[in-house]
Amino acid sequence: MQLKKLAGMVGAAIATAGAAMLARQAVLNVSFVTAARCAQSMDPSGVSAAAYSIVMQIYSLGIVVQLAVQATAATLVPSAKASNGLDEARRVADRIFGWGAIIGAFQGIAQIVAVPLIVPMFSTLPEVQEAAKFLALITSIIHVLNGFVFPGEGCMLGLGSIRDLALVTAGGVGVMIACLASPLGKRVEGIVLSIAAFHLVQAVAMVWHHLRVGPLRRRCRGGKAIA
């Protein structure tokens, strides 16, 4: 009976976590498809759509590196917690956050420097190249924000805070959709700024969760979270 009860609890936990992850991914897909659709229908000349497509392709290259940071956090933090307790897991997470921030800053600077050289490889039209420059500057800032987002997501995944991760994502997407529905969403720069707003909400929430809410939050001697 106890074995069956344990199996049922494990199955329920897996089902809950799986449902939260599916819901999170569905929300992300809908939001970014909405942003892409807005950019594609922005102007009849196709300049905005082309600039948006080019910049997002360049930006996606940096995401690969941050996904590695996310996977590192999801693997090392729970391993440290299981082996040496919360204090060691917290130290590992702090280091990963630090490295994530450094990598994000480096990616942002590298993109700003490289965009004038890379964009002409995608389009020879001066209008598209000029439109892509400011968009690339915005996505460079997003790379900096991602230096906190992906380590935080990795820690939350590794420690099983799936529900919190889904709620944070939903909040970020809500801000992004609100921006897209506002006058900001009427220009391609505004669409990319809406994506930046999503990542800003994510970054702030990840750091706040890590420091104040999550399993690795700082505690005083009485066992309560530090205010």
mmCIF file of C-alpha atoms in Angstrom:
data_model
loop_
_atom_site.group_PDB
_atom_site.id
_atom_site.type_symbol
_atom_site.label_atom_id
_atom_site.label_comp_id
_atom_site.label_asym_id
_atom_site.label_seq_id
_atom_site.Cartn_x
_atom_site.Cartn_y
_atom_site.Cartn_z
ATOM 1 C CA MET A 1 0.000 0.000 0.000
ATOM 2 C CA GLN A 2 2.777 2.424 0.904
ATOM 3 C CA LEU A 3 4.566 1.652 -2.346
ATOM 4 C CA LYS A 4 1.416 2.332 -4.345
ATOM 5 C CA LYS A 5 0.835 5.556 -2.442
ATOM 6 C CA LEU A 6 4.416 6.654 -3.086
ATOM 7 C CA ALA A 7 4.104 5.780 -6.767
ATOM 8 C CA GLY A 8 0.887 7.783 -6.942
ATOM 9 C CA MET A 9 2.526 10.814 -5.334
ATOM 10 C CA VAL A 10 5.491 10.615 -7.704
ATOM 11 C CA GLY A 11 3.181 10.259 -10.688
ATOM 12 C CA ALA A 12 1.107 13.258 -9.579
ATOM 13 C CA ALA A 13 4.250 15.366 -9.112
ATOM 14 C CA ILE A 14 5.543 14.410 -12.562
ATOM 15 C CA ALA A 15 2.164 15.134 -14.148
ATOM 16 C CA THR A 16 1.953 18.538 -12.438
ATOM 17 C CA ALA A 17 5.479 19.489 -13.466
ATOM 18 C CA GLY A 18 4.887 18.293 -17.018
ATOM 19 C CA ALA A 19 1.648 20.240 -17.309
ATOM 20 C CA ALA A 20 3.339 23.400 -16.017
ATOM 21 C CA MET A 21 6.197 23.039 -18.507
ATOM 22 C CA LEU A 22 3.794 22.423 -21.404
ATOM 23 C CA ALA A 23 1.711 25.443 -20.424
ATOM 24 C CA ARG A 24 4.849 27.585 -20.166
ATOM 25 C CA GLN A 25 6.100 26.504 -23.584
ATOM 26 C CA ALA A 26 2.687 27.045 -25.154
ATOM 27 C CA VAL A 27 2.516 30.570 -23.748
ATOM 28 C CA LEU A 28 6.034 31.326 -25.011
ATOM 29 C CA ASN A 29 5.240 30.008 -28.484
ATOM 30 C CA VAL A 30 2.026 32.020 -28.758
ATOM 31 C CA SER A 31 3.691 35.240 -27.583
ATOM 32 C CA PHE A 32 6.662 35.072 -29.952
ATOM 33 C CA VAL A 33 4.509 33.995 -32.892
ATOM 34 C CA THR A 34 2.329 37.033 -32.143
ATOM 35 C CA ALA A 35 5.398 39.288 -32.174
ATOM 36 C CA ALA A 36 6.600 37.803 -35.462
ATOM 37 C CA ARG A 37 3.145 38.210 -37.009
ATOM 38 C CA CYS A 38 3.043 41.869 -35.991
ATOM 39 C CA ALA A 39 6.437 42.454 -37.583
ATOM 40 C CA GLN A 40 5.486 40.624 -40.776
ATOM 41 C CA SER A 41 2.373 42.744 -41.264
ATOM 42 C CA MET A 42 4.035 46.025 -40.287
ATOM 43 C CA ASP A 43 4.500 47.640 -43.713
ATOM 44 C CA PRO A 44 3.830 46.632 -47.336
ATOM 45 C CA SER A 45 7.436 47.188 -48.393
ATOM 46 C CA GLY A 46 8.644 44.310 -46.220
ATOM 47 C CA VAL A 47 11.571 46.314 -44.801
ATOM 48 C CA SER A 48 10.425 45.975 -41.180
ATOM 49 C CA ALA A 49 9.760 42.265 -41.549
ATOM 50 C CA ALA A 50 13.161 41.681 -43.143
ATOM 51 C CA ALA A 51 14.989 43.702 -40.478
ATOM 52 C CA TYR A 52 13.129 41.896 -37.690
ATOM 53 C CA SER A 53 13.870 38.486 -39.201
ATOM 54 C CA ILE A 54 17.586 39.236 -39.642
ATOM 55 C CA VAL A 55 18.056 40.576 -36.122
ATOM 56 C CA MET A 56 16.180 37.685 -34.502
ATOM 57 C CA GLN A 57 18.326 35.188 -36.413
ATOM 58 C CA ILE A 58 21.498 36.893 -35.187
ATOM 59 C CA TYR A 59 20.084 37.094 -31.651
ATOM 60 C CA SER A 60 19.210 33.389 -31.697
ATOM 61 C CA LEU A 61 22.876 32.488 -32.109
ATOM 62 C CA GLY A 62 23.591 33.897 -28.655
ATOM 63 C CA ILE A 63 20.706 31.973 -27.115
ATOM 64 C CA VAL A 64 22.591 28.733 -27.789
ATOM 65 C CA VAL A 65 25.340 29.807 -25.377
ATOM 66 C CA GLN A 66 22.864 30.834 -22.689
ATOM 67 C CA LEU A 67 21.016 27.537 -23.048
ATOM 68 C CA ALA A 68 24.292 25.859 -22.095
ATOM 69 C CA VAL A 69 24.398 28.057 -18.977
ATOM 70 C CA GLN A 70 20.817 27.054 -18.208
ATOM 71 C CA ALA A 71 21.654 23.350 -18.562
ATOM 72 C CA THR A 72 24.731 23.789 -16.356
ATOM 73 C CA ALA A 73 22.638 25.370 -13.604
ATOM 74 C CA ALA A 74 19.935 22.704 -13.906
ATOM 75 C CA THR A 75 22.584 19.999 -13.472
ATOM 76 C CA LEU A 76 25.109 21.381 -10.985
ATOM 77 C CA VAL A 77 22.837 23.171 -8.495
ATOM 78 C CA PRO A 78 20.670 20.161 -7.526
ATOM 79 C CA SER A 79 23.770 17.965 -7.526
ATOM 80 C CA ALA A 80 25.500 20.337 -5.085
ATOM 81 C CA LYS A 81 22.386 20.440 -2.926
ATOM 82 C CA ALA A 82 22.177 16.641 -2.782
ATOM 83 C CA SER A 83 25.881 16.240 -2.016
ATOM 84 C CA ASN A 84 26.684 19.149 0.315
ATOM 85 C CA GLY A 85 23.458 20.877 1.262
ATOM 86 C CA LEU A 86 21.821 24.228 0.606
ATOM 87 C CA ASP A 87 24.852 26.392 1.367
ATOM 88 C CA GLU A 88 26.980 24.720 -1.297
ATOM 89 C CA ALA A 89 24.091 24.748 -3.781
ATOM 90 C CA ARG A 90 23.675 28.472 -3.123
ATOM 91 C CA ARG A 91 27.360 29.108 -3.742
ATOM 92 C CA VAL A 92 27.229 27.142 -7.005
ATOM 93 C CA ALA A 93 24.123 29.030 -8.115
ATOM 94 C CA ASP A 94 25.732 32.367 -7.270
ATOM 95 C CA ARG A 95 28.767 31.492 -9.381
ATOM 96 C CA ILE A 96 26.582 30.449 -12.304
ATOM 97 C CA PHE A 97 24.624 33.700 -12.038
ATOM 98 C CA GLY A 98 27.942 35.555 -12.090
ATOM 99 C CA TRP A 99 29.211 33.719 -15.132
ATOM 100 C CA GLY A 100 25.848 34.121 -16.846
ATOM 101 C CA ALA A 101 25.992 37.885 -16.310
ATOM 102 C CA ILE A 102 29.534 38.054 -17.689
ATOM 103 C CA ILE A 103 28.609 35.966 -20.735
ATOM 104 C CA GLY A 104 25.486 38.064 -21.356
ATOM 105 C CA ALA A 105 27.462 41.306 -21.209
ATOM 106 C CA PHE A 106 30.100 39.893 -23.547
ATOM 107 C CA GLN A 107 27.432 38.739 -26.004
ATOM 108 C CA GLY A 108 25.766 42.147 -25.965
ATOM 109 C CA ILE A 109 29.013 43.968 -26.679
ATOM 110 C CA ALA A 110 30.041 41.445 -29.333
ATOM 111 C CA GLN A 111 26.704 41.812 -31.124
ATOM 112 C CA ILE A 112 26.946 45.611 -31.188
ATOM 113 C CA VAL A 113 30.429 45.371 -32.694
ATOM 114 C CA ALA A 114 29.609 42.593 -35.166
ATOM 115 C CA VAL A 115 26.191 43.696 -36.471
ATOM 116 C CA PRO A 116 27.535 46.190 -39.066
ATOM 117 C CA LEU A 117 29.582 43.332 -40.494
ATOM 118 C CA ILE A 118 26.950 40.595 -40.251
ATOM 119 C CA VAL A 119 23.781 42.353 -41.456
ATOM 120 C CA PRO A 120 25.097 42.908 -45.043
ATOM 121 C CA MET A 121 25.460 39.133 -45.307
ATOM 122 C CA PHE A 122 21.681 38.802 -44.952
ATOM 123 C CA SER A 123 20.544 41.771 -47.054
ATOM 124 C CA THR A 124 22.119 44.220 -49.474
ATOM 125 C CA LEU A 125 19.254 46.736 -49.175
ATOM 126 C CA PRO A 126 20.372 49.903 -47.345
ATOM 127 C CA GLU A 127 16.873 50.381 -45.877
ATOM 128 C CA VAL A 128 16.917 46.933 -44.272
ATOM 129 C CA GLN A 129 20.474 47.373 -42.995
ATOM 130 C CA GLU A 130 19.609 50.712 -41.404
ATOM 131 C CA ALA A 131 16.415 49.354 -39.816
ATOM 132 C CA ALA A 132 18.303 46.397 -38.387
ATOM 133 C CA LYS A 133 20.898 48.512 -36.574
ATOM 134 C CA PHE A 134 18.620 49.869 -33.833
ATOM 135 C CA LEU A 135 16.871 46.521 -33.456
ATOM 136 C CA ALA A 136 20.269 44.883 -32.942
ATOM 137 C CA LEU A 137 21.054 47.412 -30.217
ATOM 138 C CA ILE A 138 17.872 46.428 -28.373
ATOM 139 C CA THR A 139 18.617 42.710 -28.671
ATOM 140 C CA SER A 140 22.134 43.395 -27.377
ATOM 141 C CA ILE A 141 20.522 44.685 -24.185
ATOM 142 C CA ILE A 142 18.345 41.570 -24.124
ATOM 143 C CA HIS A 143 21.526 39.469 -24.134
ATOM 144 C CA VAL A 144 22.611 41.280 -20.970
ATOM 145 C CA LEU A 145 19.247 40.509 -19.357
ATOM 146 C CA ASN A 146 19.538 36.882 -20.453
ATOM 147 C CA GLY A 147 22.684 36.677 -18.350
ATOM 148 C CA PHE A 148 20.306 36.547 -15.378
ATOM 149 C CA VAL A 149 17.304 34.851 -17.004
ATOM 150 C CA PHE A 150 18.884 31.582 -18.109
ATOM 151 C CA PRO A 151 20.852 30.845 -14.900
ATOM 152 C CA GLY A 152 17.666 31.539 -12.954
ATOM 153 C CA GLU A 153 15.614 29.256 -15.165
ATOM 154 C CA GLY A 154 18.240 26.529 -14.821
ATOM 155 C CA CYS A 155 18.208 26.785 -11.024
ATOM 156 C CA MET A 156 14.413 26.669 -10.930
ATOM 157 C CA LEU A 157 14.314 23.660 -13.256
ATOM 158 C CA GLY A 158 16.984 21.814 -11.288
ATOM 159 C CA LEU A 159 15.343 22.479 -7.925
ATOM 160 C CA GLY A 160 11.856 21.587 -9.142
ATOM 161 C CA SER A 161 10.337 25.089 -8.931
ATOM 162 C CA ILE A 162 8.374 24.434 -12.112
ATOM 163 C CA ARG A 163 5.178 26.144 -11.006
ATOM 164 C CA ASP A 164 7.050 29.306 -10.046
ATOM 165 C CA LEU A 165 8.871 29.251 -13.389
ATOM 166 C CA ALA A 166 5.579 28.961 -15.259
ATOM 167 C CA LEU A 167 4.090 31.856 -13.272
ATOM 168 C CA VAL A 168 7.124 34.061 -13.932
ATOM 169 C CA THR A 169 6.915 33.257 -17.643
ATOM 170 C CA ALA A 170 3.197 34.027 -17.701
ATOM 171 C CA GLY A 171 3.853 37.393 -16.038
ATOM 172 C CA GLY A 172 6.554 38.266 -18.568
ATOM 173 C CA VAL A 173 4.356 37.235 -21.472
ATOM 174 C CA GLY A 174 1.494 39.316 -20.064
ATOM 175 C CA VAL A 175 3.708 42.409 -20.088
ATOM 176 C CA MET A 176 4.906 41.606 -23.610
ATOM 177 C CA ILE A 177 1.374 41.161 -24.999
ATOM 178 C CA ALA A 178 0.248 44.379 -23.295
ATOM 179 C CA CYS A 179 3.121 46.228 -24.980
ATOM 180 C CA LEU A 180 2.267 44.702 -28.350
ATOM 181 C CA ALA A 181 -1.372 45.748 -27.937
ATOM 182 C CA SER A 182 -0.347 49.314 -27.101
ATOM 183 C CA PRO A 183 0.894 51.978 -29.568
ATOM 184 C CA LEU A 184 4.363 50.542 -28.935
ATOM 185 C CA GLY A 185 3.391 47.517 -31.031
ATOM 186 C CA LYS A 186 2.711 49.648 -34.109
ATOM 187 C CA ARG A 187 6.406 49.962 -34.973
ATOM 188 C CA VAL A 188 9.021 47.262 -35.419
ATOM 189 C CA GLU A 189 11.239 48.932 -32.806
ATOM 190 C CA GLY A 190 8.327 48.739 -30.392
ATOM 191 C CA ILE A 191 7.891 45.026 -31.074
ATOM 192 C CA VAL A 192 11.501 44.326 -30.148
ATOM 193 C CA LEU A 193 11.148 46.616 -27.112
ATOM 194 C CA SER A 194 8.133 44.502 -26.112
ATOM 195 C CA ILE A 195 10.352 41.429 -26.222
ATOM 196 C CA ALA A 196 12.928 43.325 -24.150
ATOM 197 C CA ALA A 197 10.203 44.117 -21.590
ATOM 198 C CA PHE A 198 9.422 40.404 -21.368
ATOM 199 C CA HIS A 199 13.069 39.601 -20.678
ATOM 200 C CA LEU A 200 13.362 42.442 -18.152
ATOM 201 C CA VAL A 201 10.443 41.030 -16.152
ATOM 202 C CA GLN A 202 12.019 37.595 -16.384
ATOM 203 C CA ALA A 203 15.441 38.826 -15.233
ATOM 204 C CA VAL A 204 14.084 40.742 -12.233
ATOM 205 C CA ALA A 205 11.860 37.832 -11.234
ATOM 206 C CA MET A 206 14.696 35.290 -11.520
ATOM 207 C CA VAL A 207 17.028 37.299 -9.303
ATOM 208 C CA TRP A 208 14.235 38.010 -6.811
ATOM 209 C CA HIS A 209 13.232 34.348 -6.702
ATOM 210 C CA HIS A 210 16.843 33.277 -6.200
ATOM 211 C CA LEU A 211 17.515 35.761 -3.391
ATOM 212 C CA ARG A 212 14.180 36.008 -1.593
ATOM 213 C CA VAL A 213 11.674 33.282 -2.485
ATOM 214 C CA GLY A 214 13.262 30.100 -3.831
ATOM 215 C CA PRO A 215 14.820 27.162 -1.990
ATOM 216 C CA LEU A 216 18.238 28.886 -2.035
ATOM 217 C CA ARG A 217 17.043 32.183 -0.533
ATOM 218 C CA ARG A 218 19.241 33.723 2.127
ATOM 219 C CA ARG A 219 18.280 32.869 5.679
ATOM 220 C CA CYS A 220 19.129 34.384 9.016
ATOM 221 C CA ARG A 221 20.009 32.331 12.085
ATOM 222 C CA GLY A 222 16.372 31.935 13.038
ATOM 223 C CA GLY A 223 15.708 30.143 9.750
ATOM 224 C CA LYS A 224 13.621 32.927 8.243
ATOM 225 C CA ALA A 225 14.397 34.577 4.934
ATOM 226 C CA ILE A 226 16.508 37.700 5.242
ATOM 227 C CA ALA A 227 14.398 40.818 4.685
#
